[in-house]
mmCIF file of C-alpha atoms in Angstrom:
data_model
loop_
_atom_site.group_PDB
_atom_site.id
_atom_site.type_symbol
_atom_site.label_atom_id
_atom_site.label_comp_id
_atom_site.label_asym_id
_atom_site.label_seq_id
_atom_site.Cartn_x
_atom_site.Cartn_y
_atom_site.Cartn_z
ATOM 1 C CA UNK A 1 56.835 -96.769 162.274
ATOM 2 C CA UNK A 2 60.239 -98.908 162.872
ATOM 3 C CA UNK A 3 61.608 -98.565 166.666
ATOM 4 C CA UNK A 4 65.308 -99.925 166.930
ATOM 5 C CA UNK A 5 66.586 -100.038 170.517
ATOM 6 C CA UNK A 6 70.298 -100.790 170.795
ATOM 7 C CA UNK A 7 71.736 -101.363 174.494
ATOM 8 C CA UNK A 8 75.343 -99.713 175.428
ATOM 9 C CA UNK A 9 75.599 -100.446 179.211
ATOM 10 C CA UNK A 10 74.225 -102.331 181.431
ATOM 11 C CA UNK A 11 74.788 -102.235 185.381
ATOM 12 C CA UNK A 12 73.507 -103.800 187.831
ATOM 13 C CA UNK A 13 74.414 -103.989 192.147
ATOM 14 C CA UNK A 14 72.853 -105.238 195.177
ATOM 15 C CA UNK A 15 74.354 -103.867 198.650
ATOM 16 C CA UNK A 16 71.957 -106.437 200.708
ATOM 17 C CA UNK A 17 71.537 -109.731 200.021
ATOM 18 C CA UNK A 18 69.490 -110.730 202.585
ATOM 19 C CA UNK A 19 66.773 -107.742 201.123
ATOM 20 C CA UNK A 20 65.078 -109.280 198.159
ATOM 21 C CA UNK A 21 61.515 -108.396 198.042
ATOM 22 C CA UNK A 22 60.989 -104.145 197.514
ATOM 23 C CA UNK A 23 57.456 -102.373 197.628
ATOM 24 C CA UNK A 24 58.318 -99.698 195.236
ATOM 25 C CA UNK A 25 60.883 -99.280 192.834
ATOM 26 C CA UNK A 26 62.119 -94.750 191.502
ATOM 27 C CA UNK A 27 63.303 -94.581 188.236
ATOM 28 C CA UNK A 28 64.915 -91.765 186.791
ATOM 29 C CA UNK A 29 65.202 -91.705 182.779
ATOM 30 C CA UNK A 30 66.925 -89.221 180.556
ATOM 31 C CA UNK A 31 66.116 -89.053 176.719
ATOM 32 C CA UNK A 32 68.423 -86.889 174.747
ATOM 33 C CA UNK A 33 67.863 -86.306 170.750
ATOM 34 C CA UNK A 34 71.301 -86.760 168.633
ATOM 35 C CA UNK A 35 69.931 -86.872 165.444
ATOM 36 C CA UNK A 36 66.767 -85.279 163.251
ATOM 37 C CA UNK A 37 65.157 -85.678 159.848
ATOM 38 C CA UNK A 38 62.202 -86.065 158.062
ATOM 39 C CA UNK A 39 62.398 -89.792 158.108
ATOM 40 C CA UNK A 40 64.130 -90.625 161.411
ATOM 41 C CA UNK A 41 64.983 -89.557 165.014
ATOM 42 C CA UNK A 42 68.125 -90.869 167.111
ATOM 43 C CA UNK A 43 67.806 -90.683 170.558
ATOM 44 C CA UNK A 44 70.148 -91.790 173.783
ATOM 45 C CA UNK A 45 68.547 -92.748 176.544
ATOM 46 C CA UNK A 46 69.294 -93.950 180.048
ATOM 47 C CA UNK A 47 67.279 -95.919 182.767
ATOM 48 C CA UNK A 48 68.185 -95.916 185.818
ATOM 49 C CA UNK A 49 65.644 -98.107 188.370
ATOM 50 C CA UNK A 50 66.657 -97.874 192.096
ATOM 51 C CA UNK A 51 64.405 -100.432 194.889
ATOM 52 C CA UNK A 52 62.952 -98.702 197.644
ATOM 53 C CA UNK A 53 64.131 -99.147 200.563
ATOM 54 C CA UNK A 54 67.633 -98.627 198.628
ATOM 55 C CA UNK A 55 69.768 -101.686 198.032
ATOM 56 C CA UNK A 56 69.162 -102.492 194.744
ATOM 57 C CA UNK A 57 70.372 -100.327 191.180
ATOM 58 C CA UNK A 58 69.862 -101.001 187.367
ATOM 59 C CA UNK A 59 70.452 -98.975 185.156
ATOM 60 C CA UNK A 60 70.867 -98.906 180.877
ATOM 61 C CA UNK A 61 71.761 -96.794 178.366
ATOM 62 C CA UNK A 62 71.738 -96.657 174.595
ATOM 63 C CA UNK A 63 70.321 -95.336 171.882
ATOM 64 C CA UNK A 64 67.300 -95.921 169.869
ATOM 65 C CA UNK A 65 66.107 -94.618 166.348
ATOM 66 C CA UNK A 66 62.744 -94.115 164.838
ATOM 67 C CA UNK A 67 61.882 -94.115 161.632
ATOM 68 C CA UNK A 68 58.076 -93.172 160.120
ATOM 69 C CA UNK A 69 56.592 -90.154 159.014
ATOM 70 C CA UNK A 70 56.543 -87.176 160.517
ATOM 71 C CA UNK A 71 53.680 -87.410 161.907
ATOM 72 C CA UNK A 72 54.129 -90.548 163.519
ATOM 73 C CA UNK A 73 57.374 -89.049 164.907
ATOM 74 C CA UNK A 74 55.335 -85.989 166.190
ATOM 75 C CA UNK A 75 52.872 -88.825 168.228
ATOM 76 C CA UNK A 76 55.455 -90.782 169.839
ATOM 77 C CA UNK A 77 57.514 -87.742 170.971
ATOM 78 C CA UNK A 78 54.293 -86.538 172.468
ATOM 79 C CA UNK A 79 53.050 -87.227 176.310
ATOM 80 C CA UNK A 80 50.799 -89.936 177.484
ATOM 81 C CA UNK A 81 47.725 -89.021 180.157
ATOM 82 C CA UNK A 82 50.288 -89.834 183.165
ATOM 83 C CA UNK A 83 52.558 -86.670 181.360
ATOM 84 C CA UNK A 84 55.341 -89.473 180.419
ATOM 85 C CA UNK A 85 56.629 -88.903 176.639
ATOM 86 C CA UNK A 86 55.482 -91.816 174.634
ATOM 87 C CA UNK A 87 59.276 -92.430 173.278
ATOM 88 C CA UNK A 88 60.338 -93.481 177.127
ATOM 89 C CA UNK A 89 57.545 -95.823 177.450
ATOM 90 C CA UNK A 90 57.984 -97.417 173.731
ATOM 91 C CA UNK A 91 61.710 -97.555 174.940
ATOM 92 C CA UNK A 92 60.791 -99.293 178.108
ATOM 93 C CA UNK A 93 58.740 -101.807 177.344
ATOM 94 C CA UNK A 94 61.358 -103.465 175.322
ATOM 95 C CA UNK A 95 63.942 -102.770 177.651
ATOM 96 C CA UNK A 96 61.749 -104.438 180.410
ATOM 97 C CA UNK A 97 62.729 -108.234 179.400
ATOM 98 C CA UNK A 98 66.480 -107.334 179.849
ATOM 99 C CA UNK A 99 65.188 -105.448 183.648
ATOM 100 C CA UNK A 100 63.210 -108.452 184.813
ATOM 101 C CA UNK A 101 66.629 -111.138 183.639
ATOM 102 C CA UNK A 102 68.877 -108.172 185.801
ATOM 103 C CA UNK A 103 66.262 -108.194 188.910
ATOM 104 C CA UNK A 104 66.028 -112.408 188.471
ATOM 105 C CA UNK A 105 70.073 -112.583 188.832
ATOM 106 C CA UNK A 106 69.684 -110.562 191.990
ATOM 107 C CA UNK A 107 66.899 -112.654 193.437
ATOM 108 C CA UNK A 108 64.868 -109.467 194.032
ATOM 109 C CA UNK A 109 61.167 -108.308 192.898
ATOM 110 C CA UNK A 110 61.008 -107.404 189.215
ATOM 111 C CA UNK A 111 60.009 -103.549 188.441
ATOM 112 C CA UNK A 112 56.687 -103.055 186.862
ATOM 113 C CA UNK A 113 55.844 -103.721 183.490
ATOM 114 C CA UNK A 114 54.848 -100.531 182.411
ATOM 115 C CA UNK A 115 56.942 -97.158 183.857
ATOM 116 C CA UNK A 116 53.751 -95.312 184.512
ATOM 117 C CA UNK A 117 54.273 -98.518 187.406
ATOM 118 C CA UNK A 118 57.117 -96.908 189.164
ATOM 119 C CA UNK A 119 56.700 -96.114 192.593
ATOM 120 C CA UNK A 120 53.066 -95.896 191.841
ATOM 121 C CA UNK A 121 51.733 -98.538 194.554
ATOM 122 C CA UNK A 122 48.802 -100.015 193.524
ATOM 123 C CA UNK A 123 47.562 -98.358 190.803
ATOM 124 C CA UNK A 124 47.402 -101.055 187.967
ATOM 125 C CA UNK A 125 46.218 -104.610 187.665
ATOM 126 C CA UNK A 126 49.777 -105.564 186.608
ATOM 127 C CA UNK A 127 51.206 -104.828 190.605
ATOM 128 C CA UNK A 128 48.311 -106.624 192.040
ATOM 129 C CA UNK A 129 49.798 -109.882 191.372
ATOM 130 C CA UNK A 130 53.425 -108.411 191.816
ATOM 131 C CA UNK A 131 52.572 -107.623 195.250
ATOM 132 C CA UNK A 132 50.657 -110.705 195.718
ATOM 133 C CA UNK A 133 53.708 -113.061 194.758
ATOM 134 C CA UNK A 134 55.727 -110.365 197.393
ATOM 135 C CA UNK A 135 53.622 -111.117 200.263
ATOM 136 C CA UNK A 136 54.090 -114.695 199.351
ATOM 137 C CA UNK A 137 57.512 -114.646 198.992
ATOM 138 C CA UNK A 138 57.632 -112.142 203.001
ATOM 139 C CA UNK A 139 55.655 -114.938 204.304
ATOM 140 C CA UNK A 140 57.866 -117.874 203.291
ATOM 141 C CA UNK A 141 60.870 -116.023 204.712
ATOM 142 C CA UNK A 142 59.118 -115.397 208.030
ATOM 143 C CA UNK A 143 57.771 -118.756 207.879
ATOM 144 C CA UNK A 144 61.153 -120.512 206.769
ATOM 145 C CA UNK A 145 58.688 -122.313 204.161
ATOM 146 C CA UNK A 146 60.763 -122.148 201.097
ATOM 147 C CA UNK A 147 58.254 -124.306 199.150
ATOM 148 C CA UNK A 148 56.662 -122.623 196.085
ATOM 149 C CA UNK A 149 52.614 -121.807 195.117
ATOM 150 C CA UNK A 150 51.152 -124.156 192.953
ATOM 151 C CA UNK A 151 48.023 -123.985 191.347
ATOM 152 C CA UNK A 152 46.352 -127.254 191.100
ATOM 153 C CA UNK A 153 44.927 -128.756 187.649
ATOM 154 C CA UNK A 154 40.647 -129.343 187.399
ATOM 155 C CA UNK A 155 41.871 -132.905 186.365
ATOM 156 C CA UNK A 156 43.578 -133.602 189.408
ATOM 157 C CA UNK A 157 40.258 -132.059 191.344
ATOM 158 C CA UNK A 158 38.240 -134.757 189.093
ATOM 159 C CA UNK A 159 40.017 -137.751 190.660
ATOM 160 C CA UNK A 160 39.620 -137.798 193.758
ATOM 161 C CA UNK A 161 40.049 -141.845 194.091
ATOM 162 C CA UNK A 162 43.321 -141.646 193.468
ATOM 163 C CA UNK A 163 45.934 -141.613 196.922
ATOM 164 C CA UNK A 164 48.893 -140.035 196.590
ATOM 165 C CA UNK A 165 51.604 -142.446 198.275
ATOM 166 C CA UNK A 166 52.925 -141.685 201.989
ATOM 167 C CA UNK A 167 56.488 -140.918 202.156
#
């Protein structure tokens, strides 16, 4: 099977800038088939991914087209176990390096990875560490500590001999 997503729009806005870090983020997606054949299926789509509280909007449209067999087009227009059609997540996941560069610009959290994710809380493993790098960045801004996490190396753990200079 050959998946080819093309983008058409992209739009992003922010109404707060002071609000960067969300606990949930709605989506809304629309998936309309243009075109049918044995051999391939065009289909525009549109994401639109608003923060919650609101303040933050992306949204994309395009249009992708699959080509395989048909029954490789029958499985991926079918729905996964969380009743999402396979198509929106195949379409997601590689829109969701172009969302995390749109929620980066705006200096807010990133949506989740995967769109069963939306506005789910904390269902998967991959929000654990979203939310843990929120309540890290909530307690720098309450703290005025704008200095960033780092983990630190075994090797620098091994060495203990060495002093670190006074400033």
């Amino acid at each position: 099977m050959n998946i080819n997503v093309e983008l058409n729009s992209i739009s992003m806005s922010k109404n707060n800038p002071k609000n960067t870090v969300f606990h949930k983020y709605d989506v809304e997606a629309s998936i309309d088939e243009v075109e049918n054949t044995e051999t391939h299926s065009v289909f525009k789509y549109g994401f639109t991914i608003l923060s919650n509280p609101k303040n933050v909007r992306l949204a994309i449209e395009g249009v992708t087209k699959i080509s395989g067999d048909l029954k490789e087009l029958d499985d991926i227009l079918s729905k996964d176990e969380n009743d999402v059609p396979k198509i929106l997540s195949t379409i997601y996941q590689e829109l969701f390096p172009t969302f995390f560069l749109l929620s980066k610009s705006l200096n807010v959290s990133c949506p989740p990875i995967q769109i069963g994710g939306m506005g789910a809380g904390n269902i998967g493993s991959e929000n654990t560490v979203s939310e843990t790098n929120d309540v890290i960045e909530n307690t720098n801004e309450m703290t005025g500590d704008s200095t960033s996490t780092e983990m630190t190396n075994e090797s620098e753990l091994e060495n203990p001999d060495i002093a670190q200079p006074n400033i």
